[in-house]
Tab-separated table of C-alpha atoms in Angstrom:
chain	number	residue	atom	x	y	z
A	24	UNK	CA	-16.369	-36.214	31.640
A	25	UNK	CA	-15.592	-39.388	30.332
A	26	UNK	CA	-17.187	-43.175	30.934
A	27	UNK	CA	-15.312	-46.271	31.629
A	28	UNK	CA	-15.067	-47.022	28.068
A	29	UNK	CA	-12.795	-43.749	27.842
A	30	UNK	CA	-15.847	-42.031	25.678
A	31	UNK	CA	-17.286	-38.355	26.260
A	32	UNK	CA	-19.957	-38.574	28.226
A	33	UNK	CA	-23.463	-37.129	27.632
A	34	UNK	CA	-22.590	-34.968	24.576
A	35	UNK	CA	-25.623	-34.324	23.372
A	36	UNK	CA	-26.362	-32.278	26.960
A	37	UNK	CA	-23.114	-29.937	25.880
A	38	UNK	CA	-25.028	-29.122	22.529
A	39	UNK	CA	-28.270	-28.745	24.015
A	40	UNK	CA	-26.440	-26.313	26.620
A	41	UNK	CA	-24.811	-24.336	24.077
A	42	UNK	CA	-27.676	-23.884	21.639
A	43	UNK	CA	-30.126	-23.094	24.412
A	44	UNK	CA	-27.188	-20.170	25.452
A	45	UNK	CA	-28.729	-16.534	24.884
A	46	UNK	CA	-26.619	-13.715	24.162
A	47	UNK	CA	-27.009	-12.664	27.841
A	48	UNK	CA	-25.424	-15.472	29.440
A	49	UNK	CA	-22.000	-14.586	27.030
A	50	UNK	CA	-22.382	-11.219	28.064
A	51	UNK	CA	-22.673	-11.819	31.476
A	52	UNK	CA	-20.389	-15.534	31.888
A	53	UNK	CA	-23.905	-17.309	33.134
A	54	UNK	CA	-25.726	-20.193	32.033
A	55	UNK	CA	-23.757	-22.698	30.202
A	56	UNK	CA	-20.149	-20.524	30.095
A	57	UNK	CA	-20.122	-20.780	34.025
A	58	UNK	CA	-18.969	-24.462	33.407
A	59	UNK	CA	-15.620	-23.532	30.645
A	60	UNK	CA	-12.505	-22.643	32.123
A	61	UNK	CA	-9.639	-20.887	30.244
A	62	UNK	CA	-7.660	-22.965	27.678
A	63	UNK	CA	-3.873	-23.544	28.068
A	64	UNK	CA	-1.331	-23.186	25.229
A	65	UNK	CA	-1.971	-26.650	23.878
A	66	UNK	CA	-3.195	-26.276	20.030
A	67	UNK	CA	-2.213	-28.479	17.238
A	68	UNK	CA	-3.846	-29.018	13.910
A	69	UNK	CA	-3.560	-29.035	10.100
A	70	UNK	CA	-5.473	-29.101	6.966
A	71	UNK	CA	-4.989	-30.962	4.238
A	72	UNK	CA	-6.105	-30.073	0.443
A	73	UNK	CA	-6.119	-32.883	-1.209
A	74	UNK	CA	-6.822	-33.223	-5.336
A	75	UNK	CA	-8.497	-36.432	-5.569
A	76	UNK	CA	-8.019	-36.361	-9.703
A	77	UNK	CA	-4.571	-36.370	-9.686
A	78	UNK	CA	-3.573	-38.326	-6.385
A	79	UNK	CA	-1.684	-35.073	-4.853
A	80	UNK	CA	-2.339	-33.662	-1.497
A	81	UNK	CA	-0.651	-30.420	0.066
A	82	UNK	CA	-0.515	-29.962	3.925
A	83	UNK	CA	-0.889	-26.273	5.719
A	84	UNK	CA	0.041	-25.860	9.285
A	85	UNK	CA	-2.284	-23.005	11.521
A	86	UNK	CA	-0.703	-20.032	13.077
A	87	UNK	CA	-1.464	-20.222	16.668
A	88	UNK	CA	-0.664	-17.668	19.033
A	89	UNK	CA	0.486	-17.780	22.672
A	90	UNK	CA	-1.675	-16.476	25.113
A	91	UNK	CA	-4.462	-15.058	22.697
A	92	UNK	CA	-6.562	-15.473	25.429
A	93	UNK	CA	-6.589	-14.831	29.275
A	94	UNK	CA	-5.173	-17.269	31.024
A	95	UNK	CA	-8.146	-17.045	34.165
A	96	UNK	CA	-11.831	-17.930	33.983
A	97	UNK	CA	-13.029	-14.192	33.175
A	98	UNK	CA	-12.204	-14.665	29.795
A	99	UNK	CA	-14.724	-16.424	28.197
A	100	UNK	CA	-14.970	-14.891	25.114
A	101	UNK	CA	-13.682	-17.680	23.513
A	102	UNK	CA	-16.829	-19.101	23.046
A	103	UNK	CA	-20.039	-17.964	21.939
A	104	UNK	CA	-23.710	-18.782	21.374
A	105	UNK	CA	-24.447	-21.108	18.304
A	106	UNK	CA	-24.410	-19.547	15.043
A	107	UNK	CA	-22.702	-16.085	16.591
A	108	UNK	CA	-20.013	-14.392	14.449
A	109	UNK	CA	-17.823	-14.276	17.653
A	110	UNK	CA	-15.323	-15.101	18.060
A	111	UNK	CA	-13.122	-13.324	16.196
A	112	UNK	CA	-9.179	-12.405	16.286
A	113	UNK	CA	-11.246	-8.787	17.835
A	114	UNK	CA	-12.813	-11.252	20.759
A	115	UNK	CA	-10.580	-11.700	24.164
A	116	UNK	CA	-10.912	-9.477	26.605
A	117	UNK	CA	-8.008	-8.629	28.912
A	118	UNK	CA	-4.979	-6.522	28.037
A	119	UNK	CA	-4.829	-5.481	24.494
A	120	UNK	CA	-1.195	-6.256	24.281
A	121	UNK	CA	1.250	-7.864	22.120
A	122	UNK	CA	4.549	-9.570	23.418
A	123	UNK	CA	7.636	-11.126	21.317
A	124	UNK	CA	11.486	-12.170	21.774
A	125	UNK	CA	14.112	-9.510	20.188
A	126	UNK	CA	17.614	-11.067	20.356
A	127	UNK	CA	16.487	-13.553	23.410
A	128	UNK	CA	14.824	-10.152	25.074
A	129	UNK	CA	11.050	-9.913	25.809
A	130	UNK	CA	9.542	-6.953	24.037
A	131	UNK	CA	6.421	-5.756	24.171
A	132	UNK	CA	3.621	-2.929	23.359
A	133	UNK	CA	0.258	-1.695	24.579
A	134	UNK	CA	-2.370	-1.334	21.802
A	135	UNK	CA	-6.130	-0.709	21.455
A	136	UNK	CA	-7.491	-3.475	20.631
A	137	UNK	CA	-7.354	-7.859	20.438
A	138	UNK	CA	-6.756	-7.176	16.790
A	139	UNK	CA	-3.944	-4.849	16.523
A	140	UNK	CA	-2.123	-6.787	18.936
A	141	UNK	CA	-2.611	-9.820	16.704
A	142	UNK	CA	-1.793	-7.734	13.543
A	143	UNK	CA	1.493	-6.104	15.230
A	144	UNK	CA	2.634	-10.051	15.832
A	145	UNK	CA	1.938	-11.074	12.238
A	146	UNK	CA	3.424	-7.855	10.623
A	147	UNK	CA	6.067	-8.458	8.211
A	148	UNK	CA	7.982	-6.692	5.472
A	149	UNK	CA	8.938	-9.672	3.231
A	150	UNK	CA	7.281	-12.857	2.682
A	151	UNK	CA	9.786	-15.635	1.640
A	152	UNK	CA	10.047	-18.613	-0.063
A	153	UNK	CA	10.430	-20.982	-3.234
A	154	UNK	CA	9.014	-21.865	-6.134
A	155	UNK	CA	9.385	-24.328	-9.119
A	156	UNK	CA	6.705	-23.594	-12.129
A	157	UNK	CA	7.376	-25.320	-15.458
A	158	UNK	CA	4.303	-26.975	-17.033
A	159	UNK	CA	6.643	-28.999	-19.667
A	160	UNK	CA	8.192	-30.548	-16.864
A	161	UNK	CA	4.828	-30.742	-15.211
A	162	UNK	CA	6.081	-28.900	-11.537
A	163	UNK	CA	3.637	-25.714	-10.595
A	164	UNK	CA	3.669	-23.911	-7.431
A	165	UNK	CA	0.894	-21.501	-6.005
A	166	UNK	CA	1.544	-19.317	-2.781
A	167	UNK	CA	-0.916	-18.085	-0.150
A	168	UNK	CA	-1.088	-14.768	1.469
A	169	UNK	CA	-3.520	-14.287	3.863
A	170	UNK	CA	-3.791	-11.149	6.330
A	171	UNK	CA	-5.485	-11.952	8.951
A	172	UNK	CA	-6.987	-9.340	10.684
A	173	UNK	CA	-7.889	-6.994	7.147
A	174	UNK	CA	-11.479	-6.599	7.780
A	175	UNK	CA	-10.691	-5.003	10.861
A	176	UNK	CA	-9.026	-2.067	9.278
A	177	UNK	CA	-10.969	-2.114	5.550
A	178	UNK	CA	-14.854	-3.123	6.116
A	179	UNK	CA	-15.497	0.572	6.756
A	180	UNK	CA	-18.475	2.955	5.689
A	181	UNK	CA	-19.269	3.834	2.419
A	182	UNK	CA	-18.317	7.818	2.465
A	183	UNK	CA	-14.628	6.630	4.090
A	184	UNK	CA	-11.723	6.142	1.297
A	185	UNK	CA	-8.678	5.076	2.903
A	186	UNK	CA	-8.324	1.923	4.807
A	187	UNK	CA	-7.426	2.039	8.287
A	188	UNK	CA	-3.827	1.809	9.116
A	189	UNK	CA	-1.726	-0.412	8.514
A	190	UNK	CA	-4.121	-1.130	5.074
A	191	UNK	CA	-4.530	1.503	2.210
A	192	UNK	CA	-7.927	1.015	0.791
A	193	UNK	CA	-11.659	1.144	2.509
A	194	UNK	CA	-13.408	-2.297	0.798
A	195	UNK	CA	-16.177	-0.584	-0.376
A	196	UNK	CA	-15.186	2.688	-1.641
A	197	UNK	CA	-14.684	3.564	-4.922
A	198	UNK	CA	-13.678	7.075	-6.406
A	199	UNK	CA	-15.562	6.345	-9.744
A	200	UNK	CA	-18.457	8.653	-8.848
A	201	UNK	CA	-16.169	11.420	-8.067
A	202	UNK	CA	-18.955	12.952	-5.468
A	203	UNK	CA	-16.989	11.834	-2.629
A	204	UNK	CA	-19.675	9.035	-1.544
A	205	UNK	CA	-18.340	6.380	-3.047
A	206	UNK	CA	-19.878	3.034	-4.437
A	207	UNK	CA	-19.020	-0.781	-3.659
A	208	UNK	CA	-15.814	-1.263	-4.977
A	209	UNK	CA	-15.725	-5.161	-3.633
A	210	UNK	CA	-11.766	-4.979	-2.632
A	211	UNK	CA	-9.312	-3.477	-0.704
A	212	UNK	CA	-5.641	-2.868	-2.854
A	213	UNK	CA	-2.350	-2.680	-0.764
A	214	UNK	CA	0.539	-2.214	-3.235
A	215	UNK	CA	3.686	-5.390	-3.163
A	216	UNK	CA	6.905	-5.694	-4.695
A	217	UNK	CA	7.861	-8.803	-6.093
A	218	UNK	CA	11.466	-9.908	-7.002
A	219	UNK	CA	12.905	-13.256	-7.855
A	220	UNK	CA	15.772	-15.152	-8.124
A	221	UNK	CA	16.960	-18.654	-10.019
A	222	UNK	CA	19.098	-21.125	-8.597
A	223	UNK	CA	22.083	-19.807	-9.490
A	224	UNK	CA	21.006	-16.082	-7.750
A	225	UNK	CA	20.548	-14.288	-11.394
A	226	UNK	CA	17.795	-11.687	-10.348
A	227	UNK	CA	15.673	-8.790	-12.101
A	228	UNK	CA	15.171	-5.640	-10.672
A	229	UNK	CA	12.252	-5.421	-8.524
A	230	UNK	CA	8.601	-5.399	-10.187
A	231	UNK	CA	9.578	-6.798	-13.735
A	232	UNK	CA	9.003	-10.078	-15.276
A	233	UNK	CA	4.696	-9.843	-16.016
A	234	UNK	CA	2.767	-9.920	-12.678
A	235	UNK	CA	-0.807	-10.106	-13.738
A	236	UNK	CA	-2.885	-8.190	-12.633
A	237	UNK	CA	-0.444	-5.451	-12.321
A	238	UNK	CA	-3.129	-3.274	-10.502
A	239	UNK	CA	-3.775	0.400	-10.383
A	240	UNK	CA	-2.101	1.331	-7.967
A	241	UNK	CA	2.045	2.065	-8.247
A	242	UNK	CA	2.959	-1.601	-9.768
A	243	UNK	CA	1.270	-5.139	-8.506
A	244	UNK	CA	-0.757	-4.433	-5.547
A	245	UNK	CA	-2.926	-7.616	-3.545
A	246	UNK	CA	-7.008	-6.707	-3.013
A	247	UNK	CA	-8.104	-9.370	-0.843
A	248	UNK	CA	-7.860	-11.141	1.949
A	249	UNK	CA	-6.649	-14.086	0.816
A	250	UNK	CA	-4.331	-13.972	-2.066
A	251	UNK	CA	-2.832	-16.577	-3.990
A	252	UNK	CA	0.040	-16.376	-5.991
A	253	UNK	CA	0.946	-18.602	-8.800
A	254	UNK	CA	3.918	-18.785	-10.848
A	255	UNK	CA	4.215	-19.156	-14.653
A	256	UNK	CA	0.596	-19.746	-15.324
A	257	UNK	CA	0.309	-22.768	-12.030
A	258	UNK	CA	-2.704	-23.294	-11.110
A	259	UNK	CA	-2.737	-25.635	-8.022
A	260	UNK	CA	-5.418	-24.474	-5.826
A	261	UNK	CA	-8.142	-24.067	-8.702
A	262	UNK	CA	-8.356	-20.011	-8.202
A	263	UNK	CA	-7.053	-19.394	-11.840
A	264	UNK	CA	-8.956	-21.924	-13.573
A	265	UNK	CA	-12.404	-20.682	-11.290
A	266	UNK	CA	-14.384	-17.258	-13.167
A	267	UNK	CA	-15.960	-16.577	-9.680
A	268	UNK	CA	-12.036	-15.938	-8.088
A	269	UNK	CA	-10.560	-12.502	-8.449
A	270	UNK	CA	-7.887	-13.210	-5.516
A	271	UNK	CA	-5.765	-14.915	-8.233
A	272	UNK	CA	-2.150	-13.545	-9.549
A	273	UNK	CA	0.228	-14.751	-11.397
A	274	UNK	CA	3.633	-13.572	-11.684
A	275	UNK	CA	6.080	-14.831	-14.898
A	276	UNK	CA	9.443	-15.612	-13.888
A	277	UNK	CA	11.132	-17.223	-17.378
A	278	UNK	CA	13.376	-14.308	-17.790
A	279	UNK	CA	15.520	-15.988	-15.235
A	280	UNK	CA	14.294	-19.532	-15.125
A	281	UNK	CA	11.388	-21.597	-13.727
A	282	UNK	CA	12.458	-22.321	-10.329
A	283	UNK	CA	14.398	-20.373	-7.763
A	284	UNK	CA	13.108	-18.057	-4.586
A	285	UNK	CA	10.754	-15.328	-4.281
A	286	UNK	CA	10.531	-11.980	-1.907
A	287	UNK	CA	7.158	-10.416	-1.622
A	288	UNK	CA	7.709	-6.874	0.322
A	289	UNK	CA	4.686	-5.815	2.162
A	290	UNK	CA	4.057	-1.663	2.512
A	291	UNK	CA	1.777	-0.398	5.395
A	292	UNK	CA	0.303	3.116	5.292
A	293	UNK	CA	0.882	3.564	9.005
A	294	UNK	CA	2.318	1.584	12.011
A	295	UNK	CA	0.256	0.536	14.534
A	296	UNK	CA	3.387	0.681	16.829
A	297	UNK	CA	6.732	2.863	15.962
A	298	UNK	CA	8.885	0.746	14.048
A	299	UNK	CA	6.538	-1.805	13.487
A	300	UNK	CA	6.209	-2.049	9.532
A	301	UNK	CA	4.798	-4.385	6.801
A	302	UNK	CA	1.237	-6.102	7.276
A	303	UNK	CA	0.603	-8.742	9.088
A	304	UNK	CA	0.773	-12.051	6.871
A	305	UNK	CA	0.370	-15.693	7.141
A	306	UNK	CA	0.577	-18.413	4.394
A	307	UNK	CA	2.472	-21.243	2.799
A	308	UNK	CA	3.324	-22.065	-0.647
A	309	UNK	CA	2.029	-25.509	-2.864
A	310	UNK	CA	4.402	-26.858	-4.897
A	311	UNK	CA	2.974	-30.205	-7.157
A	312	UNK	CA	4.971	-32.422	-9.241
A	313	UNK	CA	3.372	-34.308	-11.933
A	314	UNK	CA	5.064	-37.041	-13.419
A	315	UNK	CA	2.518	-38.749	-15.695
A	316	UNK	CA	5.025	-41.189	-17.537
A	317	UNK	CA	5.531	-43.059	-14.369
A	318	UNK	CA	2.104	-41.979	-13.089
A	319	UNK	CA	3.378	-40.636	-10.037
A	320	UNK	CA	2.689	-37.312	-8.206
A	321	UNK	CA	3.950	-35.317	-5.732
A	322	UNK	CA	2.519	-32.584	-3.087
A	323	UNK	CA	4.517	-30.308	-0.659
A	324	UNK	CA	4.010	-27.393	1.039
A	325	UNK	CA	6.894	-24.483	2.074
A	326	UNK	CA	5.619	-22.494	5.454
A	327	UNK	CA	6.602	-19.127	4.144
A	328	UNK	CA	9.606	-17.017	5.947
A	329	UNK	CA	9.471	-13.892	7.088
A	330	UNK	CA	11.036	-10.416	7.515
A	331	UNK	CA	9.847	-8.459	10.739
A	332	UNK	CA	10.464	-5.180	11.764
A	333	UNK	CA	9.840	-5.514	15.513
A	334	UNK	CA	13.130	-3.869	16.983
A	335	UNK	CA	14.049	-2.561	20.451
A	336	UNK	CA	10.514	-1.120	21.217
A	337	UNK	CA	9.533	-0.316	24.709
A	338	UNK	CA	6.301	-0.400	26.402
């Protein structure tokens, strides 16, 4: 609780508690987890990257999901003993399910586990939004695509190939032996499309206009994780400009113009629910503006839109 002065009291008891905590007392909600009740739907935060060279920050918002956890005091899982992997979007225990609005109508599905519920909420076919990338002008955007819950379905064994659905690839398989056991390939490939348009909607066909790397698979593909996105050689986030970062693209866009809006589609090798399609996606794009003649810069950051497939699916 609190003193009068409107401070936390006793602190350093709470950290004492929590690193003393064996996994036991997780396992079995004793010892310092007795005294943690279930969180309500109150989360709020941001991050802010911030380049302190050129006086621009950008701002990214956190996906938070309703009811991730249980709502009683059985469902500790939340926390964990100090320096535990848990938790993870795997964690809560309770009702693997995931629930969303269709036309103002509660939908929902049963799945079999924490993570494909949080994966069939974040699946999308099309990942939406702007960009402006013209270094003469001194404007460059980068855009983020993270999935969430990969691991889950591509951190498999050695002597697996395919990723799990929704993904296509295991992470550490690789074909190049041809004996069938694989060797550490270090990524996981999912093919994209990529199409653009300028200002004044003048578009190419789909996959044209230089995405680098355009991948092995059948036209650009993303292999990680995280994946950033640049446009017309940007570099905003450092990933291009940084040897040890192989989750950087770029993708040219001058045969229409330097600014305008973007559609990434997403392809899944398998739904984890019928008519559920895509993968499941979170990001944001960075957009910096860098007027040096008046020695003023800008930051923003775009949430990305989305395209879901989650129609008129019953339990």
């Amino acid at each position: 609780t609190h003193t009068s002065a409107g401070v936390p009291r006793d602190c350093a008891k709470v950290v004492a508690a929590m690193d003393a905590a064996t996994l036991a007392n997780w396992n079995n909600h004793t010892g310092p987890f007795l005294a943690f009740t279930a969180p309500g739907n109150d989360l709020k935060g941001f991050a802010s990257l911030i380049n302190v060279a050129n006086g621009t920050s950008v701002d990214a918002n956190p996906t938070a999901l309703e009811n991730w956890a249980a709502t009683d005091a059985t469902d500790y899982a939340i926390l964990a003993p100090a320096g535990d992997l848990a938790p993870t979007l795997d964690t809560p225990a309770g009702p693997k399910q995931a629930w969303w609005l269709n036309s103002g109508a509660t939908q929902g599905a049963n799945l079999l586990s924490t993570a494909d519920a949080v994966s069939v909420l974040l699946s999308a076919t099309d990942v939406i939004n702007e960009y402006a990338a013209n270094s003469v002008s001194g404007v460059y955007t980068d855009w983020v695509l993270t999935y969430p819950t990969k691991h889950f379905y591509t951190d498999l064994p050695y002597n697996v190939n395919p990723g799990n659905a929704p993904f296509a690839q295991n992470f550490k398989f690789d074909t190049t032996l041809g004996n069938g056991h694989g060797v550490l390939r270090g990524k996981s490939c999912d093919s994209v499309g990529i199409r653009f348009w300028n200002r004044e909607e003048q578009s190419t066909p789909p996959g044209s206009g230089g995405f680098s790397p355009s991948g092995t698979l059948a036209g650009p593909q993303f292999c990680y994780e995280v994946n950033v996105l640049s446009f017309n050689g940007s570099d905003v986030l450092g990933t291009a400009s940084d040897a040890n970062h192989n989750n950087h693209y770029n993708q040219d866009t001058t045969v229409v113009g330097t600014k305008g809006w973007a559609d990434v589609t997403l392809t899944n090798t398998g739904s984890l629910v019928s008519g559920v399609n895509g993968l499941p996606v979170i990001g944001f794009a960075a957009i910096v503006r860098q007027n040096n003649q008046v020695g003023a810069n800008y930051g923003d950051s775009e949430p990305h839109t989305f395209k879901r497939s989650m129609l008129g699916l019953p339990l």
